[in-house]
PDB file of C-alpha atoms and ligand atoms in Angstrom:
ATOM      1  CA  MET A   1     -28.263  10.518 -89.379  1.00  0.00           C
ATOM      2  CA  SER A   2     -27.677  10.550 -93.121  1.00  0.00           C
ATOM      3  CA  VAL A   3     -23.850  10.533 -93.069  1.00  0.00           C
ATOM      4  CA  GLY A   4     -22.685   7.420 -94.843  1.00  0.00           C
ATOM      5  CA  VAL A   5     -25.741   5.292 -94.087  1.00  0.00           C
ATOM      6  CA  PRO A   6     -26.279   3.099 -97.157  1.00  0.00           C
ATOM      7  CA  GLY A   7     -29.754   2.520 -98.545  1.00  0.00           C
ATOM      8  CA  TYR A   8     -29.925  -1.105 -97.436  1.00  0.00           C
ATOM      9  CA  VAL A   9     -29.520  -0.132 -93.769  1.00  0.00           C
ATOM     10  CA  ARG A  10     -32.467   1.212 -91.795  1.00  0.00           C
ATOM     11  CA  HIS A  11     -31.979   3.087 -88.517  1.00  0.00           C
ATOM     12  CA  LEU A  12     -34.349   3.009 -85.569  1.00  0.00           C
ATOM     13  CA  LEU A  13     -33.720   5.018 -82.428  1.00  0.00           C
ATOM     14  CA  ALA A  14     -34.865   3.353 -79.202  1.00  0.00           C
ATOM     15  CA  PRO A  15     -36.711   5.596 -76.710  1.00  0.00           C
ATOM     16  CA  ASN A  16     -34.100   5.244 -73.933  1.00  0.00           C
ATOM     17  CA  PRO A  17     -32.122   8.505 -73.902  1.00  0.00           C
ATOM     18  CA  SER A  18     -29.799   9.113 -70.916  1.00  0.00           C
ATOM     19  CA  PRO A  19     -26.355  10.577 -70.198  1.00  0.00           C
ATOM     20  CA  MET A  20     -24.853   7.127 -70.964  1.00  0.00           C
ATOM     21  CA  THR A  21     -26.946   6.260 -74.028  1.00  0.00           C
ATOM     22  CA  LEU A  22     -26.995   9.744 -75.650  1.00  0.00           C
ATOM     23  CA  GLU A  23     -30.227  10.053 -77.703  1.00  0.00           C
ATOM     24  CA  GLY A  24     -30.942   6.363 -77.108  1.00  0.00           C
ATOM     25  CA  THR A  25     -29.765   3.019 -78.459  1.00  0.00           C
ATOM     26  CA  ASN A  26     -29.424   2.732 -82.234  1.00  0.00           C
ATOM     27  CA  THR A  27     -30.980  -0.371 -83.764  1.00  0.00           C
ATOM     28  CA  TRP A  28     -29.634  -1.072 -87.253  1.00  0.00           C
ATOM     29  CA  ILE A  29     -31.648  -3.215 -89.675  1.00  0.00           C
ATOM     30  CA  ILE A  30     -29.808  -4.627 -92.666  1.00  0.00           C
ATOM     31  CA  ASP A  31     -31.821  -5.523 -95.772  1.00  0.00           C
ATOM     32  CA  GLY A  32     -34.876  -5.729 -93.528  1.00  0.00           C
ATOM     33  CA  ARG A  33     -33.563  -9.153 -92.431  1.00  0.00           C
ATOM     34  CA  VAL A  34     -30.848  -8.662 -89.844  1.00  0.00           C
ATOM     35  CA  ALA A  35     -31.407  -6.601 -86.689  1.00  0.00           C
ATOM     36  CA  VAL A  36     -28.271  -5.472 -84.889  1.00  0.00           C
ATOM     37  CA  ASP A  37     -28.852  -4.467 -81.243  1.00  0.00           C
ATOM     38  CA  PRO A  38     -32.648  -4.618 -80.845  1.00  0.00           C
ATOM     39  CA  GLY A  39     -32.320  -2.376 -77.792  1.00  0.00           C
ATOM     40  CA  PRO A  40     -34.448  -2.162 -74.657  1.00  0.00           C
ATOM     41  CA  LEU A  41     -37.698  -4.000 -73.995  1.00  0.00           C
ATOM     42  CA  ASP A  42     -40.023  -1.458 -75.592  1.00  0.00           C
ATOM     43  CA  GLU A  43     -42.975  -2.947 -77.438  1.00  0.00           C
ATOM     44  CA  ASP A  44     -43.401  -0.121 -79.970  1.00  0.00           C
ATOM     45  CA  HIS A  45     -39.701  -0.035 -80.775  1.00  0.00           C
ATOM     46  CA  LEU A  46     -39.477  -3.820 -81.187  1.00  0.00           C
ATOM     47  CA  ARG A  47     -42.576  -3.921 -83.399  1.00  0.00           C
ATOM     48  CA  ALA A  48     -41.149  -1.150 -85.569  1.00  0.00           C
ATOM     49  CA  ILE A  49     -38.097  -3.336 -86.316  1.00  0.00           C
ATOM     50  CA  GLY A  50     -40.313  -5.481 -88.550  1.00  0.00           C
ATOM     51  CA  PRO A  51     -40.115  -9.132 -89.652  1.00  0.00           C
ATOM     52  CA  VAL A  52     -36.354  -9.739 -89.321  1.00  0.00           C
ATOM     53  CA  GLU A  53     -34.839 -13.225 -89.538  1.00  0.00           C
ATOM     54  CA  ILE A  54     -31.510 -12.795 -87.792  1.00  0.00           C
ATOM     55  CA  ILE A  55     -30.551 -10.925 -84.623  1.00  0.00           C
ATOM     56  CA  LEU A  56     -27.020  -9.863 -83.702  1.00  0.00           C
ATOM     57  CA  ARG A  57     -25.707  -8.112 -80.596  1.00  0.00           C
ATOM     58  CA  THR A  58     -22.581  -5.960 -80.408  1.00  0.00           C
ATOM     59  CA  HIS A  59     -22.219  -6.673 -76.680  1.00  0.00           C
ATOM     60  CA  ASN A  60     -24.149  -7.893 -73.725  1.00  0.00           C
ATOM     61  CA  HIS A  61     -25.386  -4.631 -72.180  1.00  0.00           C
ATOM     62  CA  VAL A  62     -29.011  -4.286 -71.242  1.00  0.00           C
ATOM     63  CA  ASP A  63     -29.638  -1.214 -73.411  1.00  0.00           C
ATOM     64  CA  HIS A  64     -28.680  -3.293 -76.483  1.00  0.00           C
ATOM     65  CA  VAL A  65     -30.076  -6.746 -75.711  1.00  0.00           C
ATOM     66  CA  GLU A  66     -33.000  -6.488 -73.293  1.00  0.00           C
ATOM     67  CA  GLY A  67     -35.567  -6.618 -76.121  1.00  0.00           C
ATOM     68  CA  ILE A  68     -34.118  -9.698 -77.837  1.00  0.00           C
ATOM     69  CA  PRO A  69     -36.366 -12.380 -76.280  1.00  0.00           C
ATOM     70  CA  ARG A  70     -39.480 -10.352 -77.128  1.00  0.00           C
ATOM     71  CA  LEU A  71     -38.227  -9.700 -80.684  1.00  0.00           C
ATOM     72  CA  VAL A  72     -37.710 -13.456 -81.089  1.00  0.00           C
ATOM     73  CA  GLU A  73     -41.307 -13.991 -79.949  1.00  0.00           C
ATOM     74  CA  LEU A  74     -42.620 -11.359 -82.349  1.00  0.00           C
ATOM     75  CA  THR A  75     -40.661 -12.455 -85.424  1.00  0.00           C
ATOM     76  CA  GLY A  76     -39.364 -15.992 -84.920  1.00  0.00           C
ATOM     77  CA  ALA A  77     -35.923 -14.584 -85.752  1.00  0.00           C
ATOM     78  CA  GLN A  78     -32.846 -16.465 -84.642  1.00  0.00           C
ATOM     79  CA  GLU A  79     -30.097 -14.827 -82.646  1.00  0.00           C
ATOM     80  CA  LEU A  80     -26.677 -15.809 -83.960  1.00  0.00           C
ATOM     81  CA  PRO A  81     -23.770 -16.027 -81.525  1.00  0.00           C
ATOM     82  CA  ALA A  82     -20.528 -14.227 -82.424  1.00  0.00           C
ATOM     83  CA  GLU A  83     -18.818 -17.294 -83.861  1.00  0.00           C
ATOM     84  CA  LYS A  84     -21.707 -17.880 -86.288  1.00  0.00           C
ATOM     85  CA  ALA A  85     -22.462 -14.291 -87.127  1.00  0.00           C
ATOM     86  CA  ASP A  86     -20.470 -14.162 -90.374  1.00  0.00           C
ATOM     87  CA  VAL A  87     -23.391 -14.043 -92.807  1.00  0.00           C
ATOM     88  CA  GLU A  88     -23.669 -12.845 -96.404  1.00  0.00           C
ATOM     89  CA  GLY A  89     -21.101 -10.117 -96.644  1.00  0.00           C
ATOM     90  CA  LEU A  90     -21.060  -9.432 -92.907  1.00  0.00           C
ATOM     91  CA  THR A  91     -17.809 -10.041 -91.054  1.00  0.00           C
ATOM     92  CA  VAL A  92     -17.373 -10.093 -87.287  1.00  0.00           C
ATOM     93  CA  ILE A  93     -14.469  -8.118 -85.850  1.00  0.00           C
ATOM     94  CA  PRO A  94     -13.800  -8.880 -82.185  1.00  0.00           C
ATOM     95  CA  SER A  95     -13.462  -5.446 -80.533  1.00  0.00           C
ATOM     96  CA  PRO A  96     -12.731  -5.989 -76.834  1.00  0.00           C
ATOM     97  CA  GLY A  97     -12.249  -2.926 -74.639  1.00  0.00           C
ATOM     98  CA  HIS A  98     -15.563  -1.265 -73.721  1.00  0.00           C
ATOM     99  CA  THR A  99     -16.477  -4.799 -72.641  1.00  0.00           C
ATOM    100  CA  ARG A 100     -14.603  -8.040 -73.188  1.00  0.00           C
ATOM    101  CA  ASP A 101     -17.363  -9.391 -75.436  1.00  0.00           C
ATOM    102  CA  SER A 102     -17.651  -6.332 -77.718  1.00  0.00           C
ATOM    103  CA  LEU A 103     -17.931  -7.026 -81.443  1.00  0.00           C
ATOM    104  CA  SER A 104     -17.989  -4.852 -84.538  1.00  0.00           C
ATOM    105  CA  PHE A 105     -19.611  -5.937 -87.780  1.00  0.00           C
ATOM    106  CA  VAL A 106     -18.252  -4.941 -91.176  1.00  0.00           C
ATOM    107  CA  ILE A 107     -20.671  -5.123 -94.082  1.00  0.00           C
ATOM    108  CA  ASP A 108     -19.090  -5.249 -97.520  1.00  0.00           C
ATOM    109  CA  ARG A 109     -21.197  -4.678-100.630  1.00  0.00           C
ATOM    110  CA  ARG A 110     -18.953  -5.010-103.666  1.00  0.00           C
ATOM    111  CA  GLY A 111     -16.191  -3.102-101.933  1.00  0.00           C
ATOM    112  CA  ASP A 112     -18.481  -0.509-100.313  1.00  0.00           C
ATOM    113  CA  ARG A 113     -18.047  -1.051 -96.623  1.00  0.00           C
ATOM    114  CA  VAL A 114     -19.694   0.194 -93.434  1.00  0.00           C
ATOM    115  CA  ILE A 115     -18.892  -0.817 -89.866  1.00  0.00           C
ATOM    116  CA  LEU A 116     -21.288  -1.227 -86.952  1.00  0.00           C
ATOM    117  CA  THR A 117     -19.323  -0.505 -83.799  1.00  0.00           C
ATOM    118  CA  GLY A 118     -21.746  -0.808 -80.869  1.00  0.00           C
ATOM    119  CA  ASP A 119     -20.238   1.120 -77.940  1.00  0.00           C
ATOM    120  CA  THR A 120     -16.632   0.684 -79.125  1.00  0.00           C
ATOM    121  CA  ILE A 121     -16.974   3.880 -81.172  1.00  0.00           C
ATOM    122  CA  LEU A 122     -19.885   6.180 -80.363  1.00  0.00           C
ATOM    123  CA  GLY A 123     -21.289   8.823 -82.670  1.00  0.00           C
ATOM    124  CA  ARG A 124     -20.228  11.502 -80.223  1.00  0.00           C
ATOM    125  CA  GLY A 125     -17.774  11.734 -77.341  1.00  0.00           C
ATOM    126  CA  SER A 126     -15.607   9.025 -75.875  1.00  0.00           C
ATOM    127  CA  SER A 127     -16.622   5.492 -74.998  1.00  0.00           C
ATOM    128  CA  VAL A 128     -16.339   4.227 -71.432  1.00  0.00           C
ATOM    129  CA  VAL A 129     -14.055   1.311 -70.674  1.00  0.00           C
ATOM    130  CA  MET A 130     -16.268  -0.486 -68.193  1.00  0.00           C
ATOM    131  CA  TRP A 131     -14.651  -1.769 -65.023  1.00  0.00           C
ATOM    132  CA  PRO A 132     -14.082  -4.588 -64.215  1.00  0.00           C
ATOM    133  CA  ASP A 133     -15.430  -6.025 -67.478  1.00  0.00           C
ATOM    134  CA  GLY A 134     -13.619  -3.672 -69.845  1.00  0.00           C
ATOM    135  CA  ASP A 135      -9.930  -3.679 -70.605  1.00  0.00           C
ATOM    136  CA  VAL A 136      -7.887  -0.583 -71.491  1.00  0.00           C
ATOM    137  CA  GLY A 137      -5.031  -2.501 -73.146  1.00  0.00           C
ATOM    138  CA  ALA A 138      -7.497  -4.430 -75.312  1.00  0.00           C
ATOM    139  CA  TYR A 139      -9.337  -1.203 -76.134  1.00  0.00           C
ATOM    140  CA  LEU A 140      -6.120   0.454 -77.333  1.00  0.00           C
ATOM    141  CA  SER A 141      -5.398  -2.543 -79.609  1.00  0.00           C
ATOM    142  CA  THR A 142      -8.968  -2.516 -80.912  1.00  0.00           C
ATOM    143  CA  LEU A 143      -8.737   1.201 -81.720  1.00  0.00           C
ATOM    144  CA  ARG A 144      -5.394   0.683 -83.443  1.00  0.00           C
ATOM    145  CA  SER A 145      -6.857  -1.943 -85.748  1.00  0.00           C
ATOM    146  CA  LEU A 146     -10.061   0.037 -86.390  1.00  0.00           C
ATOM    147  CA  SER A 147      -7.939   3.059 -87.320  1.00  0.00           C
ATOM    148  CA  GLU A 148      -6.926   1.139 -90.456  1.00  0.00           C
ATOM    149  CA  LEU A 149     -10.464   1.340 -91.872  1.00  0.00           C
ATOM    150  CA  VAL A 150      -9.932   4.564 -93.795  1.00  0.00           C
ATOM    151  CA  GLY A 151     -13.082   6.147 -95.202  1.00  0.00           C
ATOM    152  CA  VAL A 152     -15.373   3.416 -93.858  1.00  0.00           C
ATOM    153  CA  PRO A 153     -18.572   4.963 -92.426  1.00  0.00           C
ATOM    154  CA  VAL A 154     -19.375   4.133 -88.787  1.00  0.00           C
ATOM    155  CA  LEU A 155     -22.854   3.160 -87.612  1.00  0.00           C
ATOM    156  CA  PRO A 156     -22.459   3.388 -83.830  1.00  0.00           C
ATOM    157  CA  GLY A 157     -24.506   2.014 -80.928  1.00  0.00           C
ATOM    158  CA  HIS A 158     -25.409   5.541 -79.823  1.00  0.00           C
ATOM    159  CA  GLY A 159     -25.280   8.933 -81.504  1.00  0.00           C
ATOM    160  CA  PRO A 160     -25.037   9.896 -85.157  1.00  0.00           C
ATOM    161  CA  ALA A 161     -23.312   7.951 -87.930  1.00  0.00           C
ATOM    162  CA  LEU A 162     -19.751   9.063 -88.678  1.00  0.00           C
ATOM    163  CA  PRO A 163     -18.081   9.296 -92.091  1.00  0.00           C
ATOM    164  CA  ASP A 164     -14.688   7.712 -91.329  1.00  0.00           C
ATOM    165  CA  CYS A 165     -13.832   4.844 -88.970  1.00  0.00           C
ATOM    166  CA  ALA A 166     -10.098   5.605 -89.161  1.00  0.00           C
ATOM    167  CA  ALA A 167     -10.593   9.216 -88.067  1.00  0.00           C
ATOM    168  CA  ALA A 168     -12.995   8.259 -85.267  1.00  0.00           C
ATOM    169  CA  ALA A 169     -10.761   5.472 -83.931  1.00  0.00           C
ATOM    170  CA  GLY A 170      -7.687   7.691 -84.217  1.00  0.00           C
ATOM    171  CA  TRP A 171      -9.365  10.454 -82.213  1.00  0.00           C
ATOM    172  CA  LEU A 172     -10.477   8.001 -79.514  1.00  0.00           C
ATOM    173  CA  LEU A 173      -7.004   6.491 -79.346  1.00  0.00           C
ATOM    174  CA  GLU A 174      -5.441   9.915 -78.877  1.00  0.00           C
ATOM    175  CA  HIS A 175      -8.064  10.842 -76.278  1.00  0.00           C
ATOM    176  CA  ARG A 176      -7.515   7.583 -74.357  1.00  0.00           C
ATOM    177  CA  LEU A 177      -3.721   7.976 -74.352  1.00  0.00           C
ATOM    178  CA  GLU A 178      -4.104  11.580 -73.176  1.00  0.00           C
ATOM    179  CA  ARG A 179      -6.383  10.472 -70.330  1.00  0.00           C
ATOM    180  CA  LEU A 180      -3.885   7.751 -69.364  1.00  0.00           C
ATOM    181  CA  GLU A 181      -1.168  10.411 -69.154  1.00  0.00           C
ATOM    182  CA  GLN A 182      -3.433  12.548 -66.975  1.00  0.00           C
ATOM    183  CA  VAL A 183      -4.185   9.596 -64.688  1.00  0.00           C
ATOM    184  CA  ARG A 184      -0.464   8.838 -64.460  1.00  0.00           C
ATOM    185  CA  GLY A 185       0.130  12.509 -63.626  1.00  0.00           C
ATOM    186  CA  ALA A 186      -2.554  12.454 -60.921  1.00  0.00           C
ATOM    187  CA  LEU A 187      -0.870   9.432 -59.311  1.00  0.00           C
ATOM    188  CA  GLU A 188       2.453  11.283 -59.357  1.00  0.00           C
ATOM    189  CA  ARG A 189       0.784  14.266 -57.698  1.00  0.00           C
ATOM    190  CA  GLY A 190      -0.389  12.041 -54.863  1.00  0.00           C
ATOM    191  CA  ALA A 191      -3.795  10.683 -55.890  1.00  0.00           C
ATOM    192  CA  GLU A 192      -4.362   7.443 -54.004  1.00  0.00           C
ATOM    193  CA  THR A 193      -7.856   6.295 -54.828  1.00  0.00           C
ATOM    194  CA  ALA A 194     -10.010   6.208 -57.963  1.00  0.00           C
ATOM    195  CA  GLU A 195     -12.096   8.985 -56.363  1.00  0.00           C
ATOM    196  CA  ASP A 196      -8.966  11.171 -56.013  1.00  0.00           C
ATOM    197  CA  VAL A 197      -8.158  10.622 -59.679  1.00  0.00           C
ATOM    198  CA  VAL A 198     -11.714  11.455 -60.772  1.00  0.00           C
ATOM    199  CA  GLU A 199     -11.497  14.708 -58.764  1.00  0.00           C
ATOM    200  CA  MET A 200      -8.218  15.661 -60.421  1.00  0.00           C
ATOM    201  CA  VAL A 201      -8.673  14.411 -63.992  1.00  0.00           C
ATOM    202  CA  TYR A 202     -12.418  14.467 -64.584  1.00  0.00           C
ATOM    203  CA  ALA A 203     -13.178  17.741 -62.766  1.00  0.00           C
ATOM    204  CA  ASP A 204     -14.999  19.059 -65.858  1.00  0.00           C
ATOM    205  CA  THR A 205     -17.203  15.949 -66.180  1.00  0.00           C
ATOM    206  CA  PRO A 206     -20.907  16.553 -65.430  1.00  0.00           C
ATOM    207  CA  LEU A 207     -22.132  14.878 -62.235  1.00  0.00           C
ATOM    208  CA  SER A 208     -24.396  12.558 -64.237  1.00  0.00           C
ATOM    209  CA  LEU A 209     -21.297  10.992 -65.802  1.00  0.00           C
ATOM    210  CA  ARG A 210     -19.104  10.846 -62.682  1.00  0.00           C
ATOM    211  CA  VAL A 211     -19.939   7.194 -62.022  1.00  0.00           C
ATOM    212  CA  ALA A 212     -18.914   6.315 -65.578  1.00  0.00           C
ATOM    213  CA  ALA A 213     -15.727   8.340 -65.104  1.00  0.00           C
ATOM    214  CA  GLU A 214     -14.969   6.331 -61.978  1.00  0.00           C
ATOM    215  CA  TRP A 215     -15.369   2.999 -63.836  1.00  0.00           C
ATOM    216  CA  SER A 216     -13.117   4.361 -66.503  1.00  0.00           C
ATOM    217  CA  VAL A 217     -10.497   5.443 -63.947  1.00  0.00           C
ATOM    218  CA  ARG A 218     -10.552   2.041 -62.241  1.00  0.00           C
ATOM    219  CA  ALA A 219      -9.968   0.376 -65.615  1.00  0.00           C
ATOM    220  CA  GLN A 220      -7.121   2.779 -66.370  1.00  0.00           C
ATOM    221  CA  LEU A 221      -5.508   2.251 -62.965  1.00  0.00           C
ATOM    222  CA  GLU A 222      -5.589  -1.480 -63.548  1.00  0.00           C
ATOM    223  CA  TYR A 223      -3.945  -0.988 -66.947  1.00  0.00           C
ATOM    224  CA  LEU A 224      -1.262   1.342 -65.547  1.00  0.00           C
ATOM    225  CA  ARG A 225      -0.467  -1.028 -62.682  1.00  0.00           C
ATOM    226  CA  GLY A 226      -0.006  -3.838 -65.193  1.00  0.00           C
ATOM    227  CA  SER A 227       2.416  -1.893 -67.427  1.00  0.00           C
ATOM    228  CA  PRO A 228       5.931  -0.614 -66.683  1.00  0.00           C
TER     229      PRO A 228
HETATM  230 ZN1   ZN B   1     -24.846   1.066 -75.057  1.00  0.00          ZN
END
């Protein structure tokens, strides 16, 4: 977890590992004051975050936000909504795709930047475009804009930190476009339902991730139906 993590950012791993959350949810603590994604309702984890003043969420999924009310109780910290989250060198970048409400946060310290990406870019593997809340077209646009952040380290919502946002976003973009081609191909070969497409395109996906693959396929089908 040492790749590109600056000294003013502390990492805490929540004890909620699963096929969807990798090792667990990453909670990032900036200057000891700002907690991004407090994670699940786990007393030890929330206490370990320490006396923060501000709480931010990358998106409204339970593995990122469930602990927020308890963290507020413990610390008196205030949760800032997206439109007010621009604080002291921290800029909000709307990053719809994984979910419609997904945000990234760029921290700039005299030109040294890092980006916190929530589930928009994970430390390992591809992110799921949730259906019906996610949006493939929006995700492609988000990845295109994030692929301009050359050399900016990524602090993701799950998995290890990555050295280069541009490389990570570029890889995900390529992967997503490849999957879209495969889904298109499956439709041409006669797939009729999302289940058919999962069988044909995600045959190598472990069973524990099949449900996620099906959400992803439904989101991709919706995108393909809406485009020429
Ligand atoms: Zn998550």
